[in-house]
mmCIF file of C-alpha atoms in Angstrom:
data_model
loop_
_atom_site.group_PDB
_atom_site.id
_atom_site.type_symbol
_atom_site.label_atom_id
_atom_site.label_comp_id
_atom_site.label_asym_id
_atom_site.label_seq_id
_atom_site.Cartn_x
_atom_site.Cartn_y
_atom_site.Cartn_z
ATOM 1 C CA MET A 1 -19.452 -11.325 -25.876
ATOM 2 C CA GLN A 2 -16.540 -9.700 -25.470
ATOM 3 C CA ASP A 3 -18.024 -6.101 -24.306
ATOM 4 C CA GLY A 4 -19.449 -8.235 -21.761
ATOM 5 C CA ASP A 5 -19.023 -8.801 -18.169
ATOM 6 C CA SER A 6 -17.464 -12.413 -18.467
ATOM 7 C CA SER A 7 -20.412 -14.465 -16.340
ATOM 8 C CA ASP A 8 -22.294 -13.475 -18.858
ATOM 9 C CA ALA A 9 -20.808 -14.735 -22.219
ATOM 10 C CA ILE A 10 -20.091 -17.436 -20.430
ATOM 11 C CA MET A 11 -23.431 -18.108 -19.955
ATOM 12 C CA ILE A 12 -24.806 -16.789 -23.419
ATOM 13 C CA PHE A 13 -22.060 -19.296 -24.717
ATOM 14 C CA LEU A 14 -23.364 -22.556 -22.807
ATOM 15 C CA SER A 15 -27.276 -21.483 -24.008
ATOM 16 C CA GLU A 16 -25.829 -21.577 -27.750
ATOM 17 C CA ILE A 17 -23.880 -24.844 -27.177
ATOM 18 C CA GLY A 18 -26.880 -26.719 -25.826
ATOM 19 C CA GLU A 19 -29.308 -25.259 -27.971
ATOM 20 C CA GLU A 20 -27.267 -25.983 -30.658
ATOM 21 C CA LEU A 21 -26.089 -30.365 -29.310
ATOM 22 C CA GLY A 22 -30.192 -30.281 -28.161
ATOM 23 C CA ALA A 23 -27.812 -30.978 -24.662
ATOM 24 C CA ALA A 24 -30.151 -31.687 -21.346
ATOM 25 C CA ARG A 25 -27.391 -29.606 -19.432
ATOM 26 C CA ALA A 26 -24.179 -27.276 -21.210
ATOM 27 C CA TYR A 27 -21.675 -26.357 -18.144
ATOM 28 C CA ILE A 28 -17.857 -25.816 -17.082
ATOM 29 C CA PHE A 29 -15.523 -27.772 -14.404
ATOM 30 C CA GLN A 30 -13.297 -25.675 -12.582
ATOM 31 C CA LEU A 31 -10.049 -27.196 -10.284
ATOM 32 C CA ASN A 32 -9.907 -25.278 -6.666
ATOM 33 C CA GLU A 33 -7.033 -24.020 -4.939
ATOM 34 C CA LYS A 34 -7.671 -27.266 -3.556
ATOM 35 C CA GLU A 35 -7.384 -28.844 -7.181
ATOM 36 C CA LEU A 36 -10.493 -30.517 -6.927
ATOM 37 C CA TYR A 37 -13.394 -29.636 -9.432
ATOM 38 C CA ASP A 38 -16.519 -27.072 -8.977
ATOM 39 C CA ASN A 39 -19.145 -27.030 -11.121
ATOM 40 C CA THR A 40 -19.266 -22.955 -11.418
ATOM 41 C CA TYR A 41 -21.348 -22.480 -14.437
ATOM 42 C CA GLU A 42 -24.287 -25.059 -16.083
ATOM 43 C CA LEU A 43 -26.878 -24.425 -18.083
ATOM 44 C CA CYS A 44 -30.088 -26.870 -17.830
ATOM 45 C CA ALA A 45 -32.987 -27.218 -20.517
ATOM 46 C CA PRO A 46 -36.613 -26.847 -19.808
ATOM 47 C CA GLY A 47 -37.341 -29.577 -17.092
ATOM 48 C CA VAL A 48 -33.436 -31.255 -16.774
ATOM 49 C CA ALA A 49 -32.524 -30.122 -12.594
ATOM 50 C CA SER A 50 -29.935 -28.696 -11.841
ATOM 51 C CA GLU A 51 -26.738 -30.081 -11.154
ATOM 52 C CA ARG A 52 -24.368 -27.713 -9.479
ATOM 53 C CA ALA A 53 -25.320 -26.704 -6.338
ATOM 54 C CA THR A 54 -24.012 -31.024 -5.793
ATOM 55 C CA LEU A 55 -21.273 -31.128 -7.610
ATOM 56 C CA GLN A 56 -18.376 -29.178 -6.121
ATOM 57 C CA ASP A 57 -14.829 -30.301 -4.681
ATOM 58 C CA MET A 58 -15.453 -33.366 -7.251
ATOM 59 C CA PRO A 59 -11.666 -35.147 -7.710
ATOM 60 C CA ARG A 60 -9.940 -35.467 -10.286
ATOM 61 C CA ASP A 61 -9.494 -39.091 -11.713
ATOM 62 C CA ASP A 62 -6.644 -40.991 -11.196
ATOM 63 C CA LEU A 63 -3.300 -40.323 -13.310
ATOM 64 C CA GLY A 64 -3.498 -43.093 -15.914
ATOM 65 C CA SER A 65 -7.207 -43.673 -17.042
ATOM 66 C CA PRO A 66 -7.388 -42.338 -20.496
ATOM 67 C CA PHE A 67 -9.873 -39.673 -19.031
ATOM 68 C CA ALA A 68 -7.382 -37.957 -16.910
ATOM 69 C CA ARG A 69 -5.219 -38.852 -20.345
ATOM 70 C CA ALA A 70 -7.047 -37.542 -22.971
ATOM 71 C CA PHE A 71 -7.145 -34.032 -21.197
ATOM 72 C CA ARG A 72 -3.314 -33.666 -21.001
ATOM 73 C CA GLU A 73 -2.804 -34.574 -25.149
ATOM 74 C CA ASN A 74 -5.291 -31.355 -24.600
ATOM 75 C CA SER A 75 -7.634 -33.862 -26.346
ATOM 76 C CA GLY A 76 -11.364 -34.002 -26.344
ATOM 77 C CA TYR A 77 -13.093 -36.853 -24.506
ATOM 78 C CA TYR A 78 -16.652 -38.508 -25.159
ATOM 79 C CA ILE A 79 -19.164 -41.645 -24.067
ATOM 80 C CA SER A 80 -21.752 -42.296 -26.068
ATOM 81 C CA ASP A 81 -22.487 -45.252 -23.622
ATOM 82 C CA MET A 82 -22.763 -45.382 -20.457
ATOM 83 C CA ALA A 83 -23.189 -48.801 -19.268
ATOM 84 C CA ALA A 84 -20.242 -50.196 -21.753
ATOM 85 C CA PHE A 85 -17.635 -46.795 -20.006
ATOM 86 C CA LYS A 86 -18.311 -48.998 -16.893
ATOM 87 C CA GLU A 87 -15.662 -51.380 -17.435
ATOM 88 C CA THR A 88 -13.558 -48.706 -18.819
ATOM 89 C CA ASP A 89 -13.122 -46.826 -16.128
ATOM 90 C CA PRO A 90 -15.345 -47.295 -12.891
ATOM 91 C CA MET A 91 -14.248 -44.718 -11.194
ATOM 92 C CA LEU A 92 -15.772 -41.952 -13.526
ATOM 93 C CA TYR A 93 -18.632 -44.397 -14.406
ATOM 94 C CA GLU A 94 -19.971 -43.802 -10.450
ATOM 95 C CA VAL A 95 -19.549 -40.460 -11.026
ATOM 96 C CA PHE A 96 -21.507 -40.210 -14.085
ATOM 97 C CA SER A 97 -23.998 -42.835 -13.039
ATOM 98 C CA ARG A 98 -25.565 -41.368 -10.486
ATOM 99 C CA GLN A 99 -26.652 -38.571 -12.896
ATOM 100 C CA GLU A 100 -28.450 -41.528 -14.284
ATOM 101 C CA LEU A 101 -26.463 -39.518 -17.652
ATOM 102 C CA SER A 102 -25.943 -41.852 -21.372
ATOM 103 C CA SER A 103 -23.965 -39.846 -22.667
ATOM 104 C CA LEU A 104 -22.406 -36.754 -22.821
ATOM 105 C CA VAL A 105 -18.683 -34.414 -24.661
ATOM 106 C CA LEU A 106 -15.804 -33.541 -22.248
ATOM 107 C CA CYS A 107 -13.158 -31.635 -23.366
ATOM 108 C CA PRO A 108 -10.633 -29.585 -21.184
ATOM 109 C CA PHE A 109 -8.959 -25.531 -20.918
ATOM 110 C CA TYR A 110 -5.675 -24.604 -20.562
ATOM 111 C CA PHE A 111 -4.450 -21.265 -19.218
ATOM 112 C CA GLU A 112 -1.539 -21.368 -21.104
ATOM 113 C CA THR A 113 0.146 -24.393 -20.962
ATOM 114 C CA ASP A 114 -1.681 -25.136 -17.636
ATOM 115 C CA LEU A 115 -5.181 -27.164 -18.152
ATOM 116 C CA VAL A 116 -7.454 -25.455 -15.473
ATOM 117 C CA GLY A 117 -10.716 -27.116 -16.057
ATOM 118 C CA PHE A 118 -13.131 -28.655 -18.668
ATOM 119 C CA VAL A 119 -15.922 -27.938 -20.336
ATOM 120 C CA GLY A 120 -18.890 -30.514 -21.038
ATOM 121 C CA VAL A 121 -22.267 -31.423 -21.985
ATOM 122 C CA ASP A 122 -24.913 -33.888 -21.848
ATOM 123 C CA GLU A 123 -27.092 -36.505 -23.507
ATOM 124 C CA PRO A 124 -26.141 -34.552 -27.132
ATOM 125 C CA LYS A 125 -28.369 -35.600 -29.663
ATOM 126 C CA ASP A 126 -25.812 -36.077 -32.434
ATOM 127 C CA MET A 127 -22.291 -37.159 -30.188
ATOM 128 C CA SER A 128 -20.002 -36.713 -34.534
ATOM 129 C CA LEU A 129 -20.984 -33.171 -34.162
ATOM 130 C CA ALA A 130 -20.653 -32.654 -30.066
ATOM 131 C CA LEU A 131 -16.916 -33.702 -30.316
ATOM 132 C CA PRO A 132 -16.013 -30.868 -33.124
ATOM 133 C CA VAL A 133 -17.935 -28.337 -31.344
ATOM 134 C CA MET A 134 -16.977 -28.552 -28.269
ATOM 135 C CA GLN A 135 -13.161 -28.668 -28.672
ATOM 136 C CA ILE A 136 -13.231 -25.398 -30.749
ATOM 137 C CA ALA A 137 -16.009 -24.542 -27.081
ATOM 138 C CA SER A 138 -12.923 -24.975 -25.027
ATOM 139 C CA SER A 139 -10.560 -23.001 -27.028
ATOM 140 C CA HIS A 140 -12.840 -19.863 -27.609
ATOM 141 C CA MET A 141 -14.108 -21.112 -23.545
ATOM 142 C CA SER A 142 -10.393 -20.311 -21.973
ATOM 143 C CA GLY A 143 -10.429 -16.597 -22.968
ATOM 144 C CA LEU A 144 -13.425 -15.599 -20.578
ATOM 145 C CA LEU A 145 -13.130 -17.689 -18.039
ATOM 146 C CA GLN A 146 -9.600 -15.782 -17.353
ATOM 147 C CA LYS A 147 -10.802 -12.622 -16.988
ATOM 148 C CA SER A 148 -13.937 -14.502 -14.658
ATOM 149 C CA PHE A 149 -14.558 -14.329 -11.473
ATOM 150 C CA TYR A 150 -13.531 -17.501 -10.749
ATOM 151 C CA VAL A 151 -9.857 -17.378 -11.118
ATOM 152 C CA GLU A 152 -10.060 -14.431 -8.625
ATOM 153 C CA LYS A 153 -11.280 -17.329 -5.543
ATOM 154 C CA GLY A 154 -8.074 -18.431 -5.262
ATOM 155 C CA ALA A 155 -5.623 -15.582 -6.036
ATOM 156 C CA SER A 156 -7.246 -13.693 -4.280
ATOM 157 C CA ALA A 157 -7.955 -15.655 -1.551
ATOM 158 C CA ASP A 158 -8.549 -14.057 2.264
ATOM 159 C CA SER A 159 -5.064 -14.535 4.146
ATOM 160 C CA VAL A 160 -6.951 -15.431 7.670
ATOM 161 C CA THR A 161 -8.935 -17.911 5.984
ATOM 162 C CA ASN A 162 -8.420 -19.122 2.835
ATOM 163 C CA LEU A 163 -11.784 -18.171 2.250
ATOM 164 C CA CYS A 164 -12.761 -17.095 -1.201
ATOM 165 C CA SER A 165 -12.241 -13.695 -1.730
ATOM 166 C CA VAL A 166 -15.006 -10.829 -1.550
ATOM 167 C CA THR A 167 -14.896 -10.513 -5.120
ATOM 168 C CA ALA A 168 -15.183 -13.246 -6.159
ATOM 169 C CA PHE A 169 -17.766 -13.926 -3.707
ATOM 170 C CA ARG A 170 -20.270 -10.718 -4.671
ATOM 171 C CA HIS A 171 -19.683 -11.470 -8.640
ATOM 172 C CA HIS A 172 -21.309 -15.561 -7.545
ATOM 173 C CA VAL A 173 -24.028 -13.619 -5.821
ATOM 174 C CA ALA A 174 -24.690 -11.596 -8.807
ATOM 175 C CA TYR A 175 -24.252 -14.363 -11.368
ATOM 176 C CA GLU A 176 -26.717 -16.319 -8.938
ATOM 177 C CA LEU A 177 -29.836 -13.173 -9.444
ATOM 178 C CA ALA A 178 -29.355 -13.861 -12.741
ATOM 179 C CA GLU A 179 -30.257 -17.486 -12.117
ATOM 180 C CA ILE A 180 -32.890 -16.127 -10.221
ATOM 181 C CA GLN A 181 -34.309 -14.002 -12.648
ATOM 182 C CA ALA A 182 -34.385 -17.243 -14.696
ATOM 183 C CA ASN A 183 -35.776 -19.344 -12.325
ATOM 184 C CA PRO A 184 -37.775 -17.897 -9.808
ATOM 185 C CA GLY A 185 -38.154 -20.912 -8.603
ATOM 186 C CA LEU A 186 -35.209 -21.066 -7.535
ATOM 187 C CA LYS A 187 -34.219 -20.724 -3.695
ATOM 188 C CA LEU A 188 -31.182 -19.314 -2.036
ATOM 189 C CA ASP A 189 -30.831 -16.709 1.272
ATOM 190 C CA LEU A 190 -27.965 -14.635 1.763
ATOM 191 C CA VAL A 191 -27.456 -14.885 5.417
ATOM 192 C CA HIS A 192 -24.723 -12.379 7.017
ATOM 193 C CA PHE A 193 -23.040 -14.182 10.325
ATOM 194 C CA ASP A 194 -22.196 -11.752 13.206
ATOM 195 C CA ILE A 195 -20.138 -13.164 15.660
ATOM 196 C CA ARG A 196 -19.912 -12.068 19.375
ATOM 197 C CA ASN A 197 -17.623 -11.620 22.026
ATOM 198 C CA PHE A 198 -14.436 -11.718 19.017
ATOM 199 C CA ASN A 199 -11.054 -10.711 20.305
ATOM 200 C CA LYS A 200 -11.813 -9.534 24.261
ATOM 201 C CA GLU A 201 -8.852 -11.769 25.752
ATOM 202 C CA HIS A 202 -7.982 -12.369 22.117
ATOM 203 C CA GLY A 203 -3.844 -11.539 21.099
ATOM 204 C CA LEU A 204 -4.510 -10.179 16.794
ATOM 205 C CA LYS A 205 -2.036 -14.203 17.349
ATOM 206 C CA ALA A 206 -4.027 -16.353 18.458
ATOM 207 C CA GLY A 207 -7.761 -14.313 17.550
ATOM 208 C CA ASP A 208 -6.673 -14.943 13.686
ATOM 209 C CA GLU A 209 -6.085 -18.481 14.967
ATOM 210 C CA LEU A 210 -10.009 -18.220 16.411
ATOM 211 C CA LEU A 211 -11.386 -17.079 13.141
ATOM 212 C CA LYS A 212 -9.740 -19.074 10.744
ATOM 213 C CA ARG A 213 -11.073 -22.485 13.201
ATOM 214 C CA LEU A 214 -14.499 -20.814 13.062
ATOM 215 C CA ALA A 215 -14.846 -20.599 8.895
ATOM 216 C CA GLN A 216 -13.695 -23.865 8.640
ATOM 217 C CA VAL A 217 -16.500 -24.446 11.585
ATOM 218 C CA ILE A 218 -18.943 -22.447 9.284
ATOM 219 C CA VAL A 219 -17.605 -24.302 5.550
ATOM 220 C CA GLN A 220 -18.395 -27.928 7.404
ATOM 221 C CA GLU A 221 -22.236 -26.757 8.796
ATOM 222 C CA VAL A 222 -23.679 -25.394 5.789
ATOM 223 C CA GLY A 223 -21.797 -27.472 3.616
ATOM 224 C CA SER A 224 -21.694 -24.441 0.472
ATOM 225 C CA PRO A 225 -17.911 -24.151 -1.251
ATOM 226 C CA TRP A 226 -20.017 -19.555 -1.622
ATOM 227 C CA LEU A 227 -18.577 -17.938 2.284
ATOM 228 C CA VAL A 228 -16.183 -14.644 2.603
ATOM 229 C CA ARG A 229 -15.259 -13.013 5.187
ATOM 230 C CA LEU A 230 -16.097 -10.188 4.630
ATOM 231 C CA VAL A 231 -14.156 -7.815 7.667
ATOM 232 C CA ALA A 232 -12.698 -8.826 11.685
ATOM 233 C CA ASP A 233 -15.202 -11.504 12.827
ATOM 234 C CA HIS A 234 -18.301 -10.897 9.934
ATOM 235 C CA PHE A 235 -19.431 -13.550 7.577
ATOM 236 C CA TYR A 236 -21.603 -13.869 4.974
ATOM 237 C CA ALA A 237 -22.607 -17.234 3.518
ATOM 238 C CA LEU A 238 -25.062 -18.681 0.535
ATOM 239 C CA ILE A 239 -27.255 -20.864 1.091
ATOM 240 C CA PRO A 240 -30.218 -23.128 -0.196
ATOM 241 C CA ASP A 241 -33.368 -21.908 1.691
ATOM 242 C CA SER A 242 -34.538 -25.581 2.756
ATOM 243 C CA LYS A 243 -31.388 -25.764 4.614
ATOM 244 C CA VAL A 244 -30.340 -22.514 5.679
ATOM 245 C CA ASP A 245 -31.834 -22.444 9.358
ATOM 246 C CA GLN A 246 -30.661 -26.350 9.990
ATOM 247 C CA ALA A 247 -26.953 -24.928 8.665
ATOM 248 C CA ILE A 248 -27.389 -21.730 10.749
ATOM 249 C CA ARG A 249 -28.492 -24.133 14.056
ATOM 250 C CA ASN A 250 -25.897 -26.302 13.266
ATOM 251 C CA VAL A 251 -23.269 -23.509 13.361
ATOM 252 C CA HIS A 252 -24.554 -21.820 16.348
ATOM 253 C CA ASP A 253 -24.923 -25.078 18.089
ATOM 254 C CA ALA A 254 -20.728 -26.257 17.731
ATOM 255 C CA ILE A 255 -20.007 -22.337 18.635
ATOM 256 C CA ILE A 256 -21.509 -22.168 21.449
ATOM 257 C CA GLY A 257 -20.479 -26.451 22.389
ATOM 258 C CA ASP A 258 -17.041 -26.167 22.069
ATOM 259 C CA GLU A 259 -16.029 -23.045 25.722
ATOM 260 C CA ALA A 260 -12.292 -23.113 24.081
ATOM 261 C CA PHE A 261 -14.265 -20.661 21.781
ATOM 262 C CA GLY A 262 -15.461 -18.695 23.951
ATOM 263 C CA VAL A 263 -18.099 -16.632 21.321
ATOM 264 C CA SER A 264 -21.126 -16.661 19.697
ATOM 265 C CA ILE A 265 -23.331 -15.486 16.891
ATOM 266 C CA ARG A 266 -26.531 -13.665 15.340
ATOM 267 C CA ALA A 267 -27.238 -14.806 11.913
ATOM 268 C CA GLY A 268 -29.926 -12.706 9.665
ATOM 269 C CA ILE A 269 -31.187 -14.229 6.725
ATOM 270 C CA TYR A 270 -32.088 -12.131 3.431
ATOM 271 C CA PRO A 271 -34.122 -14.732 1.034
ATOM 272 C CA LEU A 272 -33.108 -13.197 -2.046
ATOM 273 C CA SER A 273 -35.763 -12.364 -5.416
ATOM 274 C CA ALA A 274 -35.750 -11.658 -8.502
ATOM 275 C CA SER A 275 -36.496 -8.521 -7.828
ATOM 276 C CA ASP A 276 -33.068 -7.899 -6.271
ATOM 277 C CA GLN A 277 -31.181 -5.931 -8.062
ATOM 278 C CA GLN A 278 -27.485 -5.601 -6.962
ATOM 279 C CA VAL A 279 -25.529 -7.433 -4.333
ATOM 280 C CA SER A 280 -24.802 -4.432 -2.101
ATOM 281 C CA PHE A 281 -28.113 -3.725 -0.610
ATOM 282 C CA ALA A 282 -28.851 -8.151 -0.454
ATOM 283 C CA MET A 283 -25.967 -7.407 1.584
ATOM 284 C CA ASP A 284 -26.704 -4.814 4.222
ATOM 285 C CA ARG A 285 -30.048 -6.169 4.054
ATOM 286 C CA ALA A 286 -28.559 -9.404 5.476
ATOM 287 C CA ARG A 287 -26.270 -7.849 7.888
ATOM 288 C CA ILE A 288 -29.460 -5.514 9.059
ATOM 289 C CA ALA A 289 -31.577 -8.955 10.324
ATOM 290 C CA ALA A 290 -28.171 -9.739 11.923
ATOM 291 C CA ASN A 291 -28.328 -7.053 13.743
ATOM 292 C CA ASN A 292 -32.041 -7.130 15.170
ATOM 293 C CA ALA A 293 -31.416 -10.406 15.875
ATOM 294 C CA VAL A 294 -32.342 -9.855 20.299
ATOM 295 C CA SER A 295 -34.424 -12.376 21.528
ATOM 296 C CA ASN A 296 -33.340 -15.377 19.233
ATOM 297 C CA TYR A 297 -29.176 -16.099 17.289
ATOM 298 C CA GLN A 298 -31.526 -15.863 14.016
ATOM 299 C CA ASN A 299 -33.638 -13.313 12.259
ATOM 300 C CA TYR A 300 -35.083 -12.945 8.551
ATOM 301 C CA TYR A 301 -34.932 -9.967 6.966
ATOM 302 C CA GLU A 302 -38.153 -8.151 7.307
ATOM 303 C CA GLN A 303 -38.646 -4.923 5.078
ATOM 304 C CA LYS A 304 -39.283 -3.088 8.417
ATOM 305 C CA MET A 305 -36.226 -3.414 9.442
ATOM 306 C CA GLU A 306 -34.477 -0.872 6.927
ATOM 307 C CA ALA A 307 -37.621 2.116 7.399
ATOM 308 C CA ASP A 308 -36.566 1.677 10.812
ATOM 309 C CA LEU A 309 -33.383 2.358 9.822
ATOM 310 C CA THR A 310 -32.812 4.668 7.593
ATOM 311 C CA LEU A 311 -35.355 6.703 11.037
ATOM 312 C CA ALA A 312 -32.328 5.968 13.557
ATOM 313 C CA ASN A 313 -29.842 7.261 10.833
ATOM 314 C CA TYR A 314 -32.733 10.057 9.684
ATOM 315 C CA LEU A 315 -32.310 10.949 13.775
ATOM 316 C CA LEU A 316 -28.893 10.264 14.350
ATOM 317 C CA GLY A 317 -27.961 12.604 12.026
ATOM 318 C CA HIS A 318 -30.271 15.697 12.497
ATOM 319 C CA ILE A 319 -29.953 16.057 16.274
ATOM 320 C CA ASP A 320 -28.087 18.873 16.120
ATOM 321 C CA GLU A 321 -29.247 20.820 13.727
ATOM 322 C CA ALA A 322 -33.046 19.839 15.802
ATOM 323 C CA VAL A 323 -31.168 21.177 19.288
ATOM 324 C CA ALA A 324 -29.451 23.992 17.507
ATOM 325 C CA LYS A 325 -33.159 25.341 15.594
ATOM 326 C CA GLY A 326 -35.301 25.076 18.493
ATOM 327 C CA TRP A 327 -36.978 22.604 17.026
ATOM 328 C CA ILE A 328 -36.602 19.530 20.061
ATOM 329 C CA ASN A 329 -35.217 20.335 23.406
ATOM 330 C CA VAL A 330 -33.207 18.130 25.056
ATOM 331 C CA LEU A 331 -34.911 17.520 29.233
ATOM 332 C CA ASN A 332 -33.911 14.708 32.049
ATOM 333 C CA ALA A 333 -37.285 14.613 32.295
ATOM 334 C CA LEU A 334 -38.167 13.479 28.796
ATOM 335 C CA TYR A 335 -36.556 10.051 30.646
ATOM 336 C CA PRO A 336 -37.219 8.734 34.067
ATOM 337 C CA PHE A 337 -35.227 5.488 34.099
ATOM 338 C CA SER A 338 -32.522 5.711 36.504
ATOM 339 C CA GLY A 339 -28.910 5.493 34.742
ATOM 340 C CA SER A 340 -30.281 5.444 30.863
ATOM 341 C CA ASN A 341 -28.579 7.436 28.721
ATOM 342 C CA HIS A 342 -29.559 8.407 24.887
ATOM 343 C CA GLN A 343 -27.199 4.930 23.329
ATOM 344 C CA GLU A 344 -29.296 2.382 25.578
ATOM 345 C CA LEU A 345 -32.461 3.996 24.419
ATOM 346 C CA VAL A 346 -31.608 4.334 20.489
ATOM 347 C CA GLU A 347 -29.841 0.836 20.221
ATOM 348 C CA ASN A 348 -33.051 -1.023 21.759
ATOM 349 C CA ARG A 349 -35.412 0.973 19.345
ATOM 350 C CA PHE A 350 -32.814 0.175 16.605
ATOM 351 C CA GLY A 351 -30.655 -2.892 17.563
ATOM 352 C CA HIS A 352 -26.721 -2.630 18.332
ATOM 353 C CA GLY A 353 -24.235 -0.786 16.146
ATOM 354 C CA LEU A 354 -26.478 1.707 15.095
ATOM 355 C CA PHE A 355 -25.396 4.623 17.724
ATOM 356 C CA ARG A 356 -22.273 6.882 16.555
ATOM 357 C CA GLN A 357 -19.829 6.893 19.612
ATOM 358 C CA GLY A 358 -18.641 10.153 21.052
ATOM 359 C CA ARG A 359 -22.541 11.576 20.312
ATOM 360 C CA GLY A 360 -25.563 11.565 22.064
ATOM 361 C CA LEU A 361 -28.867 12.639 21.286
#
């Protein structure tokens, strides 16, 4: 565990804790850059539904509550009877009761002297064993988490949009791919948003402000904490497959409906699968799908798109050699369209962005 990837080690550790305690769930919450709790890791027993996607930006409890006092003292907190707990801490009871829990154990972890999150289990079979085990676990977990990708989310956030860092996003996609391999029924899509007509009439400062507003719109409409600006006006998001079409439609309508933006979007959708091995390939395929969204503002990835792109790149990379060796002859008669050029032909066939600036066929 010490030598491998920290995310893998954390999931192994949660698996061991959950199995040993007979828990329904074992999980980690970490404070994000907004000082709210995100469920960053979760491992569920067979037949238990995941709650991680819905438990994001959870408020910190009132500092005067028993829960908060225990955490400030670096002490664990347990609830053995949720119904009796209602009078003790009504605010926290409302959060827990929505998940239909009857018992749980939570233990905080610190980086140096700062409380940064907690590790927990739901419905442990042996409550007397659970608390000391979790106290030991939280101490070890803090060491693993200091090397995890989530720490990078706030530290390396995009300076313009305040979205998470590219490194954090890539690591999270890798984590989700591992989840999909373990649970093929999990359906997630990687979406590439390409902002069109951007910066033609905007200066640098105004452009940054527009990017910030665009990011806010996408975050609001997508409803996922995992959104990143890769470069310039290109964004990626992880969206549940059941929500992806509506989320993209909402982003499109919000941007088109606001004349102050003066831009449009193309969105490429790549459904993640258990066969995906590399995050970079998945991101490339979402981008390829966006580049092929010609007649519509959104498009799903198809394998043929990648084959076409490979062919286009091969042609562009070998055209000079082909002409020099006499394999082809470039004749105007081949192109009967008045005013047409090679760039237009390549873009119409293979999608915009594939033609190398300054080089013709």
